[in-house]
Short mmCIF file of C-alpha atoms in Angstrom, two decimals:
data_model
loop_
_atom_site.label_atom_id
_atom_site.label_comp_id
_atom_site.label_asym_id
_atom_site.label_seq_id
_atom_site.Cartn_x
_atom_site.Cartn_y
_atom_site.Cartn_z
CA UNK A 1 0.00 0.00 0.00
CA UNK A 2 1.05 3.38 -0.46
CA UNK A 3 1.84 6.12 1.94
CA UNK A 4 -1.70 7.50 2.60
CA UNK A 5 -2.34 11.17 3.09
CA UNK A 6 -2.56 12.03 6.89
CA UNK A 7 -5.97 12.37 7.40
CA UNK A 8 -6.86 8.64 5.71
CA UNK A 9 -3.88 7.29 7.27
CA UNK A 10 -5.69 6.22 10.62
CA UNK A 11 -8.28 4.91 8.70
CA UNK A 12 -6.43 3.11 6.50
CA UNK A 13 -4.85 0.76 9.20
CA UNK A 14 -8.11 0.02 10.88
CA UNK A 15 -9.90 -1.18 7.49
CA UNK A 16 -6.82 -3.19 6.65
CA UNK A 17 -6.89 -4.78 9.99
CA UNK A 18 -10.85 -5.50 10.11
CA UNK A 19 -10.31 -6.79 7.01
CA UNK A 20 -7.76 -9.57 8.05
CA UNK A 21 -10.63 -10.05 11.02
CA UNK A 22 -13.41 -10.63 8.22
CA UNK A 23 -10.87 -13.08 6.23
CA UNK A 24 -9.77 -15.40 9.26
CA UNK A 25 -13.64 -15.43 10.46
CA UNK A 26 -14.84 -15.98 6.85
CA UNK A 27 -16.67 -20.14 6.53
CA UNK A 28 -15.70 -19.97 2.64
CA UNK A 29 -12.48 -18.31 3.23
CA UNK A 30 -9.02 -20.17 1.79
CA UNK A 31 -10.39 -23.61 1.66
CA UNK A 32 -12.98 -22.67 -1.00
CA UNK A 33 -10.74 -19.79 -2.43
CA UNK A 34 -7.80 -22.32 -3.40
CA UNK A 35 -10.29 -24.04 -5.53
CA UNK A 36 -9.37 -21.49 -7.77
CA UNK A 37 -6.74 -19.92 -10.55
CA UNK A 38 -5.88 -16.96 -8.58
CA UNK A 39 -2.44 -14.64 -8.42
CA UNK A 40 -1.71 -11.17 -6.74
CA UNK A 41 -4.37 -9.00 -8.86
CA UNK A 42 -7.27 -7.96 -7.56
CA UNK A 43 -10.16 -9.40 -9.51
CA UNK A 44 -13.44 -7.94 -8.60
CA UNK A 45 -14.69 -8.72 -12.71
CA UNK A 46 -16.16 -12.01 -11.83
CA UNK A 47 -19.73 -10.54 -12.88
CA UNK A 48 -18.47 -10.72 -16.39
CA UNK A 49 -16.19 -13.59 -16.38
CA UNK A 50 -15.30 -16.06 -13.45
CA UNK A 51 -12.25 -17.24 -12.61
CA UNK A 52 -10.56 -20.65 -13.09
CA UNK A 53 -11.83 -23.74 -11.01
CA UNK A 54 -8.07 -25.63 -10.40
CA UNK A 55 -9.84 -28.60 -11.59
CA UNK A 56 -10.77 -27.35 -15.04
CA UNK A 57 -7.48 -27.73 -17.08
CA UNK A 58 -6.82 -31.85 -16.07
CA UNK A 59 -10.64 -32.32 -16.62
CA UNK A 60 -10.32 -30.64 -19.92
CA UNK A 61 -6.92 -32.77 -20.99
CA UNK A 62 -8.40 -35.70 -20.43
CA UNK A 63 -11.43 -35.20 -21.98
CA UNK A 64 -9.50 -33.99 -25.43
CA UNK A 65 -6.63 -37.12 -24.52
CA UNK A 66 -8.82 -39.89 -23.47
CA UNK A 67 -12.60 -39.62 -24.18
CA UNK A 68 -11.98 -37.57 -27.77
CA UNK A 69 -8.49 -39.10 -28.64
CA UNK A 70 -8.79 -42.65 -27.70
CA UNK A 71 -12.50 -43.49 -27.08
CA UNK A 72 -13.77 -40.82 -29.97
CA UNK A 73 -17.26 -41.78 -30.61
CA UNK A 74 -17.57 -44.11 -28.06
CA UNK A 75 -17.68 -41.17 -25.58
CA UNK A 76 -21.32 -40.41 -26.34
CA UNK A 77 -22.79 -43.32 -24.32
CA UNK A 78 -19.17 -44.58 -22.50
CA UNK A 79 -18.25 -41.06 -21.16
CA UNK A 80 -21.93 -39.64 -20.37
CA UNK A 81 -21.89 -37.36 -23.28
CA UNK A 82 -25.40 -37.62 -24.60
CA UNK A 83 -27.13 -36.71 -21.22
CA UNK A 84 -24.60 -34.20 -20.10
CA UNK A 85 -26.97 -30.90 -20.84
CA UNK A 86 -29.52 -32.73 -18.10
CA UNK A 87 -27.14 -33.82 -15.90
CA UNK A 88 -24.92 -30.79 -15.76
CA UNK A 89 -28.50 -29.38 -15.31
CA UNK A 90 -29.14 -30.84 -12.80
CA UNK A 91 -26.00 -29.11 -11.04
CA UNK A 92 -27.02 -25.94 -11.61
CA UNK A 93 -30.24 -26.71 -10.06
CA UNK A 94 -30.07 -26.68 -6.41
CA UNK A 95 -28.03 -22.82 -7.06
CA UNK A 96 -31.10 -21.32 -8.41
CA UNK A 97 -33.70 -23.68 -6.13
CA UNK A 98 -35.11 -25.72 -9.02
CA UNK A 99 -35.73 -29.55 -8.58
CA UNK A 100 -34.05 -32.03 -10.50
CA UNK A 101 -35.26 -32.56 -14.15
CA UNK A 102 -35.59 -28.75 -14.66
CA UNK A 103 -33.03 -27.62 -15.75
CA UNK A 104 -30.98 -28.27 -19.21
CA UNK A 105 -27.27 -26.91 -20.43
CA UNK A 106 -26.48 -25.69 -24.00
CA UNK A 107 -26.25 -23.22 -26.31
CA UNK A 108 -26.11 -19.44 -25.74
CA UNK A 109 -28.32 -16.86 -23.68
CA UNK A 110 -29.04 -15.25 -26.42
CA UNK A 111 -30.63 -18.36 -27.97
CA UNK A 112 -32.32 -20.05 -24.39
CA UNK A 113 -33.68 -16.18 -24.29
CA UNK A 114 -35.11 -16.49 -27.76
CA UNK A 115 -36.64 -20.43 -26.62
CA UNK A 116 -37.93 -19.11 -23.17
CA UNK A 117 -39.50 -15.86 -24.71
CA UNK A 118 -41.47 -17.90 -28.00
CA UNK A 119 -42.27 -20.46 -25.64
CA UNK A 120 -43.95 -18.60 -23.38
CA UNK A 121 -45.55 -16.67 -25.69
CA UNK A 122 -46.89 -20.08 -27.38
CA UNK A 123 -48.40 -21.13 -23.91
CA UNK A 124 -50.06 -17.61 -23.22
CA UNK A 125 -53.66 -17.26 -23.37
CA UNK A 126 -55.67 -16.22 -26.13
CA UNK A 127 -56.08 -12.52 -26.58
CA UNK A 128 -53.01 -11.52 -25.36
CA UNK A 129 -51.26 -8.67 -27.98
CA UNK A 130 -47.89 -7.45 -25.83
CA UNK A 131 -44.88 -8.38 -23.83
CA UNK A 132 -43.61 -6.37 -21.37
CA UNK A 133 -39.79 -6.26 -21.78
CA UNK A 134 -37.80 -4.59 -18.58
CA UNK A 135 -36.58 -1.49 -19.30
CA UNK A 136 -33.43 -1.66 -17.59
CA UNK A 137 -32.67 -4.88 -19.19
CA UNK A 138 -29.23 -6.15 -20.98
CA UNK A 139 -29.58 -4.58 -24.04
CA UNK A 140 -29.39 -8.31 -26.08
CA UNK A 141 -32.29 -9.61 -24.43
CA UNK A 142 -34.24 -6.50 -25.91
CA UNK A 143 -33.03 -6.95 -29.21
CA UNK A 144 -34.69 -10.56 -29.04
CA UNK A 145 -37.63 -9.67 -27.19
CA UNK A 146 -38.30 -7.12 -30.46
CA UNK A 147 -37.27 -10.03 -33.03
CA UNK A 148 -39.89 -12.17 -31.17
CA UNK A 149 -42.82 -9.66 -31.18
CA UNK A 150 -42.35 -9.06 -35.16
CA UNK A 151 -42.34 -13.09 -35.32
CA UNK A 152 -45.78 -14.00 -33.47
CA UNK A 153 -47.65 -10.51 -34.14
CA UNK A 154 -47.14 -8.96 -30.72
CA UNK A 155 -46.19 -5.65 -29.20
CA UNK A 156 -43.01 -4.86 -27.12
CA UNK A 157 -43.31 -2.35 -24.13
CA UNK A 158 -40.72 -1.45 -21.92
CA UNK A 159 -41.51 -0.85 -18.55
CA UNK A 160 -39.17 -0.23 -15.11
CA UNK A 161 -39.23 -3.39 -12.88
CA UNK A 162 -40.80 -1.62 -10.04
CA UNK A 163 -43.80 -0.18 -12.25
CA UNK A 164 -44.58 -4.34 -13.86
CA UNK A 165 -46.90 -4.84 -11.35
CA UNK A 166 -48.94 -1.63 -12.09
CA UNK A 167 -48.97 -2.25 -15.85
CA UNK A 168 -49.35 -5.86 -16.14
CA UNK A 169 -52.74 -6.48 -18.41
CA UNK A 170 -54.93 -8.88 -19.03
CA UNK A 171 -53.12 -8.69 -22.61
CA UNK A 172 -49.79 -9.41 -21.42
CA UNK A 173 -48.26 -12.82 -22.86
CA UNK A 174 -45.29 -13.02 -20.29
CA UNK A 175 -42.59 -10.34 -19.17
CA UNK A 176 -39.01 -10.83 -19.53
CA UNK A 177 -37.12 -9.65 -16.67
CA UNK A 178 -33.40 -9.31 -15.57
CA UNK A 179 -33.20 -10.39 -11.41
CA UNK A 180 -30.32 -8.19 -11.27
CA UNK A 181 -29.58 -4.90 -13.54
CA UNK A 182 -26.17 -5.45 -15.18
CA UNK A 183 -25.30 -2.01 -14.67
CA UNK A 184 -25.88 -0.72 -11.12
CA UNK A 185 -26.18 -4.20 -9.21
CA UNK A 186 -29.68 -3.64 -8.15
CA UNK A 187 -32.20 -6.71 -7.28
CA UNK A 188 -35.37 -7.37 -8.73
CA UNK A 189 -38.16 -8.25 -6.77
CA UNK A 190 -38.74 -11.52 -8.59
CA UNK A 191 -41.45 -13.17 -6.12
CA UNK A 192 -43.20 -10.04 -6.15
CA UNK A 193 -43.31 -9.48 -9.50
CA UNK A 194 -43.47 -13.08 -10.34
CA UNK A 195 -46.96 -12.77 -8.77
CA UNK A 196 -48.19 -9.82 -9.96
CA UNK A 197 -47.86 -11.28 -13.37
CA UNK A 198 -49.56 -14.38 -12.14
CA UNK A 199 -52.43 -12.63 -10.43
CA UNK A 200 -53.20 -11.28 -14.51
CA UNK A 201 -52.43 -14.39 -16.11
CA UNK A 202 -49.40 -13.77 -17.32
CA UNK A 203 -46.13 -15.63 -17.31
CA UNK A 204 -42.48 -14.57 -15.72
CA UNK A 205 -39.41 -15.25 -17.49
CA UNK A 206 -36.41 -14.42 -15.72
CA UNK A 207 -32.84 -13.69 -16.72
CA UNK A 208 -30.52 -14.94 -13.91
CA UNK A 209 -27.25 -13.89 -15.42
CA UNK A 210 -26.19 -11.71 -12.89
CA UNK A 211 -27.68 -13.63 -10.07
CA UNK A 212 -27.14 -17.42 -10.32
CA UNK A 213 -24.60 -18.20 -8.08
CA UNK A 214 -24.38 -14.91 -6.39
CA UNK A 215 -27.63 -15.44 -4.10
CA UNK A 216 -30.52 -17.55 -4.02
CA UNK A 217 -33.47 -17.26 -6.57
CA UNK A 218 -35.82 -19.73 -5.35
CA UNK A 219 -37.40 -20.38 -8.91
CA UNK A 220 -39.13 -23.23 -7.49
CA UNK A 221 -40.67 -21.86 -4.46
CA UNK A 222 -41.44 -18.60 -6.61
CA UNK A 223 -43.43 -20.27 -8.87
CA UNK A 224 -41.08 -19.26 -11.99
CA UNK A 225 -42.02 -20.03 -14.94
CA UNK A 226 -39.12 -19.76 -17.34
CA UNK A 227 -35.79 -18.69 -16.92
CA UNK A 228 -32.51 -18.38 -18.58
CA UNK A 229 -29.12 -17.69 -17.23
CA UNK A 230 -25.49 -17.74 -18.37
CA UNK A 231 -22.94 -20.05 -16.71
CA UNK A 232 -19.71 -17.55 -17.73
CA UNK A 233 -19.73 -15.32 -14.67
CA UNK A 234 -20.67 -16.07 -11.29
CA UNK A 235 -20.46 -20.16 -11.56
CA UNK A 236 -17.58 -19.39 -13.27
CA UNK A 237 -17.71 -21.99 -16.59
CA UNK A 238 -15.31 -20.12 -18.63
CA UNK A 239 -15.49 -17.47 -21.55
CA UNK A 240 -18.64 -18.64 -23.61
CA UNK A 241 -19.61 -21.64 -21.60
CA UNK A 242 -22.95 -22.18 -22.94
CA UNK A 243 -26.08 -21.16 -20.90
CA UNK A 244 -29.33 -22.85 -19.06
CA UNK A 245 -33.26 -22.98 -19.56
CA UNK A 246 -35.04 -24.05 -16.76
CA UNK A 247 -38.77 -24.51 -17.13
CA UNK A 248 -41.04 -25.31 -14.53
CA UNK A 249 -41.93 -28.88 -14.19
CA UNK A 250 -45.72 -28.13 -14.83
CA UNK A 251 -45.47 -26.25 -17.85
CA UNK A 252 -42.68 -28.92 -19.51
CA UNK A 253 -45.78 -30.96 -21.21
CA UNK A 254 -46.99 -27.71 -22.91
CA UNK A 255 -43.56 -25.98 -23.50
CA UNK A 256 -43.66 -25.54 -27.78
CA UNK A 257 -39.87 -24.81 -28.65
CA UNK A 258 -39.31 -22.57 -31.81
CA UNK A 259 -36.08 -24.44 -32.43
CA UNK A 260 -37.10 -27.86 -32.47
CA UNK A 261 -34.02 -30.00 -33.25
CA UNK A 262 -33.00 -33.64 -33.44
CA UNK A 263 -31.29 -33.67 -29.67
CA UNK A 264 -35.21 -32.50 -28.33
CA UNK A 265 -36.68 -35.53 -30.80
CA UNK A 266 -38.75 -38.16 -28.80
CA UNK A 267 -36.50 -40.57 -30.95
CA UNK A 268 -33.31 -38.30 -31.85
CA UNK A 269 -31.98 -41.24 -33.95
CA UNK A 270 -34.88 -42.39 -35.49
CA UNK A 271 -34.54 -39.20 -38.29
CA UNK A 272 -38.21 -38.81 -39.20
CA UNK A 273 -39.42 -36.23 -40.91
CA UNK A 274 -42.22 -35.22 -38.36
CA UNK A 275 -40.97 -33.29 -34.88
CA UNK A 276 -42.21 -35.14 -31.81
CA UNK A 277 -40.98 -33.92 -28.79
CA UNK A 278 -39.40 -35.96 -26.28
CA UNK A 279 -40.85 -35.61 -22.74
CA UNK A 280 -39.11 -33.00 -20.03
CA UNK A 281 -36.86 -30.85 -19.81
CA UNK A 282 -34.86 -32.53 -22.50
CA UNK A 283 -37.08 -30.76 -25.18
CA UNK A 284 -35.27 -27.65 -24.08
CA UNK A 285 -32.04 -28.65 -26.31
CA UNK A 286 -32.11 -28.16 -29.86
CA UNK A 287 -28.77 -29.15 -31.78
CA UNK A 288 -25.49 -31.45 -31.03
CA UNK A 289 -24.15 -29.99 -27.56
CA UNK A 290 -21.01 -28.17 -27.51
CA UNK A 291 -18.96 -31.07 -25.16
CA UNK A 292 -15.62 -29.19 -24.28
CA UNK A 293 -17.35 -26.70 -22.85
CA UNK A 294 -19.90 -28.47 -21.38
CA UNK A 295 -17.12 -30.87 -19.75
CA UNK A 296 -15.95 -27.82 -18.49
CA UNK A 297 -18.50 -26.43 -17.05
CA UNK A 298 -19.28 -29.43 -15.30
CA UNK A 299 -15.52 -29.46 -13.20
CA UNK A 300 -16.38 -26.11 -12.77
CA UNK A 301 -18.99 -26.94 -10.85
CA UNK A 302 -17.36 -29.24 -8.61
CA UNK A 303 -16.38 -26.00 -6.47
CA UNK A 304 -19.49 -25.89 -5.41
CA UNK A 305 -19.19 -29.30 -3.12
CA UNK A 306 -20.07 -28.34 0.45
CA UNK A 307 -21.00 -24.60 -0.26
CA UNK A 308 -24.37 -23.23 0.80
CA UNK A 309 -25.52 -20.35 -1.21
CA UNK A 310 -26.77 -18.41 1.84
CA UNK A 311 -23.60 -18.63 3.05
CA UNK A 312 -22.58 -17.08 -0.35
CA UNK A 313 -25.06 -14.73 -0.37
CA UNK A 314 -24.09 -13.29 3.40
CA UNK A 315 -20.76 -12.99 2.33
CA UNK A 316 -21.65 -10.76 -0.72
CA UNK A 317 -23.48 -8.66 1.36
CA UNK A 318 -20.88 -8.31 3.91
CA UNK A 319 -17.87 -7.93 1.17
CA UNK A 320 -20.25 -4.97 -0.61
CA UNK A 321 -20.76 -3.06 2.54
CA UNK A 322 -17.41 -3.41 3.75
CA UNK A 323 -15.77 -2.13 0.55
CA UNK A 324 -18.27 0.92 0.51
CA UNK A 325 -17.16 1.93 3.81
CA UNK A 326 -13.40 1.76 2.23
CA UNK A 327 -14.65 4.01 -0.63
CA UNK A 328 -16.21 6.33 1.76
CA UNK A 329 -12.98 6.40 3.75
CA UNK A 330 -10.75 7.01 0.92
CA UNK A 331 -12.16 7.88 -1.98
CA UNK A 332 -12.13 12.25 -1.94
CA UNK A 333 -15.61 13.52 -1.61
CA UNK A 334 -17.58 13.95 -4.73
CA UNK A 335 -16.16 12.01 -6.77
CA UNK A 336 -17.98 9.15 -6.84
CA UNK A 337 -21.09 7.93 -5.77
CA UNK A 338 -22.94 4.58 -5.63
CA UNK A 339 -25.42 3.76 -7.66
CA UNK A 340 -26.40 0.24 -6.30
CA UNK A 341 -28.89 0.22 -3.82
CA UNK A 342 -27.55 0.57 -0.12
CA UNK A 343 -30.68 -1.78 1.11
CA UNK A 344 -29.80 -5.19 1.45
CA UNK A 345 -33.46 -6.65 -0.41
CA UNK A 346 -32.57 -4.73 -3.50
CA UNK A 347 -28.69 -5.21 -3.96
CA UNK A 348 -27.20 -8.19 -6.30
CA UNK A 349 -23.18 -8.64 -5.74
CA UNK A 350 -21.51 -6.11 -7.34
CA UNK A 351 -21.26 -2.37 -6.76
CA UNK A 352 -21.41 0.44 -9.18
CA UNK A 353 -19.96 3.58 -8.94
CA UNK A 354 -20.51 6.52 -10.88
CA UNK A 355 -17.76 8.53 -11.60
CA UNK A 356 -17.61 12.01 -11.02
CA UNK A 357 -16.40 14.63 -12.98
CA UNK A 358 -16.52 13.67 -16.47
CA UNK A 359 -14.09 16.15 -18.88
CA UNK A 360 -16.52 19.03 -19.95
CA UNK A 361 -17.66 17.90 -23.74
CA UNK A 362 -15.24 14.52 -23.90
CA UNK A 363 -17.89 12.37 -25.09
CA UNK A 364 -19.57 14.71 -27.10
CA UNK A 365 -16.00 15.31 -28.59
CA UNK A 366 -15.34 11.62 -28.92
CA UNK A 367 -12.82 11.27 -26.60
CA UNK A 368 -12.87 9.11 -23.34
CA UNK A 369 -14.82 9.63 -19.96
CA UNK A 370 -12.89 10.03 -17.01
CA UNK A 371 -14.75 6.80 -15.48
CA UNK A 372 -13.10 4.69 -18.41
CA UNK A 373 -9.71 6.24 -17.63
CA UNK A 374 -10.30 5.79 -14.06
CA UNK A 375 -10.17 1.85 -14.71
CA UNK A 376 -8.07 1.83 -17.21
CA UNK A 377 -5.62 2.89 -14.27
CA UNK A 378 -6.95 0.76 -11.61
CA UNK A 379 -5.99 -2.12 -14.25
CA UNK A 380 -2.69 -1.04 -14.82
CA UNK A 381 -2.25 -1.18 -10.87
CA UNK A 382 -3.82 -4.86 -10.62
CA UNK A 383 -7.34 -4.08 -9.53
CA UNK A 384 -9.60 -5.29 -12.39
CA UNK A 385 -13.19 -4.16 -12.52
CA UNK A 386 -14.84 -2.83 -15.64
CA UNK A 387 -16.53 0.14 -17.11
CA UNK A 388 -20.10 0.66 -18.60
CA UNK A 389 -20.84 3.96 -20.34
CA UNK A 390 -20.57 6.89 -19.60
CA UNK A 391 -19.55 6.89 -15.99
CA UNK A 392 -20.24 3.63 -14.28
CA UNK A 393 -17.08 1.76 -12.59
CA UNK A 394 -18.34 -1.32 -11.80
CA UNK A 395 -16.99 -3.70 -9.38
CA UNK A 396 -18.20 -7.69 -8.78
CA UNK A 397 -17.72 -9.81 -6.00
CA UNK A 398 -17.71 -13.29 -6.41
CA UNK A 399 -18.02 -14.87 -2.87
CA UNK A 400 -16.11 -18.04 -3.25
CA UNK A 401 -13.21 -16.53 -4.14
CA UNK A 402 -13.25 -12.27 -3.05
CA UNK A 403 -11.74 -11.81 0.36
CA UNK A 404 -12.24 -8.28 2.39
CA UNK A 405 -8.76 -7.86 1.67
CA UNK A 406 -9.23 -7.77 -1.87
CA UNK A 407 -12.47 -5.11 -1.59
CA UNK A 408 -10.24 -2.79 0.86
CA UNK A 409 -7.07 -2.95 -1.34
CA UNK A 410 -9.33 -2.42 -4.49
CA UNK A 411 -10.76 0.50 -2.18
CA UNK A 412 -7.34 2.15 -1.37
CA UNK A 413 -6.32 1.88 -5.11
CA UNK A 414 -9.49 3.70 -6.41
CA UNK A 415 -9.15 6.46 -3.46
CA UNK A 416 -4.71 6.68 -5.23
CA UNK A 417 -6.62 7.27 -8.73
CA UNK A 418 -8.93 9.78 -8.07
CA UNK A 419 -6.43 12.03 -6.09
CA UNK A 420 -4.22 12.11 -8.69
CA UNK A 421 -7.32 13.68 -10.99
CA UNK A 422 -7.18 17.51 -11.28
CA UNK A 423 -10.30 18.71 -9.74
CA UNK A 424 -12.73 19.67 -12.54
CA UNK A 425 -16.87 20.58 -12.14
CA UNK A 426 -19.21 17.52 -13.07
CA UNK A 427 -21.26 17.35 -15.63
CA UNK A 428 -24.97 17.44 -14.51
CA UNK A 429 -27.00 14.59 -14.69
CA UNK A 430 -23.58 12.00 -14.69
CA UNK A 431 -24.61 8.77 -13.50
CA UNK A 432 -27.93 7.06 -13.35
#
């Protein structure tokens, strides 16, 4: 750590030592941290891309080695290829509080989005002309909510989480909602809303991207009736690893998949013309499963042996509030603020930070916000976080694997950054 300035300096020392309190008191602590890939940098970017389960890389060998290189296409019944998107599934499960046999791996978000959103819209009642998209949401799932509309002759209408309840119709198909906005961290009220849009007949399809394996979901005991989530970020399946559908186990007989494929056939190697769907959640796949990354995925996984996610989700909650009490202890006043709620109910496991000033006219100008040079730095000095136009610094903390002393150092690093800025007036309306 640098010499701090005289006034942070007491400060300093008593968040570095409650930190070292939180880490030797901490039930995850190094036994579930050394499952991982992990050097000297601070890596609070696990929202975007998880790091490496140690197991991964000898799983991985011996899967290209053995299973591809020796037993080739003898794999698909002798290895456990064929029912790897159910059983890997079935892994994921218990993190988001689904029952077995709800649950299948494989292919992208994008694509699960496109399955979940169709679907639901096949099983809606009649009469129904719109789906309610979340206004807030990841701007992919928007594009495909659109695409969907123009494909089954309904209307798209954004509308802020909060207000779904309110503006839920009787003509409302379904509403596709993110549990946690990818941007400032906050948490969706997903029984609440889940129920609002029951009480009017409608159905909820959730996107747990930025919640699976952060804190629980419950999609079970919420009543849920279609979600989607990616397996890259917080249960930490490597860049791309493909995503999940769950569907709940009532609505499998009458779930109507717009990409029917051979691997959802009732008899995928009988190669008839006519589509019959087989029974389950195995109607959720589509095409020939991607099996490296599957395989992957599924060591990945194996850090979760022995971990509860409450436990996970206490942590977060403690590692969030103790690094904003670093930022408010070093970071200079003004020049940030957080824009991820302080209440516990509506906070996911990252934090976002809006960075204040921003360089009168740079954007307008073309050149680059002082939030996105503000990380750039904090990279270059080994705390990794990200940036999200125009001013958010984002920062996520993966449980298993974040210690305190990670969120003060990352802290005491941000505070270094900003006091090197020259002062310069804000720009109104900066942040979000």
């Amino acid at each position: 750590m640098s010499e701090t300035p005289e006034n942070t300096a007491p400060q300093a020392r008593e968040h570095a030592a409650r930190a070292g309190q939180l880490d030797a008191a901490d039930p995850l602590g190094a036994t579930v941290r050394d499952r991982f890939v992990l050097d000297d940098t601070v890596y609070l970017d696990g929202n975007s891309l998880g790091a490496l389960p140690r197991a991964v890389p000898d799983r991985i060998a011996d899967v290209i080695t053995r299973e591809w290189g020796e037993l080739r296409i003898r794999s698909w019944d002798e290895s456990g290829w064929w029912t790897a998107p159910e059983r890997i599934g079935d892994k994921i499960a218990p993190l988001i509080g689904a029952a077995p046999g709800r649950v299948v791996v494989g292919d992208s978000t994008s694509i699960n989005v496109f399955k979940a959103v169709v679907g639901g819209i096949r099983m809606a009642g009649k009469g129904c002309t719109e789906i309610l998209v979340d206004a807030t949401t990841f701007p992919t799932d928007g594009y495909i909510a659109r695409s969907a509309a123009r494909m089954t002759g309904l209307a798209v209408r954004p509308v802020e989480p909060a207000r779904i309840a309110d503006e839920v119709t009787e003509r409302t198909a379904l509403a596709l909602v993110n549990h946690v906005d990818y941007r400032t961290g906050q948490l969706n009220d997903l029984p609440g809303i889940t129920t609002a849009l029951h009480s009017a007949g409608a159905l909820a399809v959730w996107d747990l991207c930025h919640s699976a394996g952060a804190l629980p979901v419950g999609v079970d005991a919420h009543h849920v009736d279609l979600a989607v989530g990616c397996t890259y970020k917080y249960l930490n399946g490597g860049p791309g690893s493909p995503s999940y559908l769950y569907v709940r186990e009532s609505l499998q007989e009458r779930f109507d998949s717009p990409l029917p494929g051979w691997n959802s056939h009732a008899e995928p190697f009988g190669m008839t013309p006519d589509y019959a769907p087989a029974d389950g959640i195995v109607r959720g796949r589509v095409g020939t499963p991607d099996i490296l990354s599957l395989l992957a995925l599924e060591a990945a996984l194996d850090v979760w042996d022995g971990v509860s996610i409450e436990d996970v989700r206490t942590k977060s909650l403690a590692l969030t509030d103790f690094f904003l009490d670093c930022v408010a202890a070093y970071v200079p006043p003004g020049r940030v603020r957080s824009v991820t709620p302080q209440d516990h109910g509506r906070r996911g496991s990252q934090v976002s930070l809006a960075c204040s000033p921003m360089r009168a006219g740079s954007v307008e100008r073309g050149g680059t916000p002082i939030a996105a040079e503000v990380m750039a730095e904090l990279i270059r000095r080994g705390v990794v976080g990200d940036f999200r136009h125009p001013d958010v610094l984002r920062f996520g903390f993966t449980p298993l694997y974040t210690s305190f002393a990670d969120a003060e150092r990352a802290a005491w690093v941000l505070g270094e950054v900003l006091r090197a800025l020259p002062e310069e007036p804000a720009v109104a309306g900066a942040g979000r």
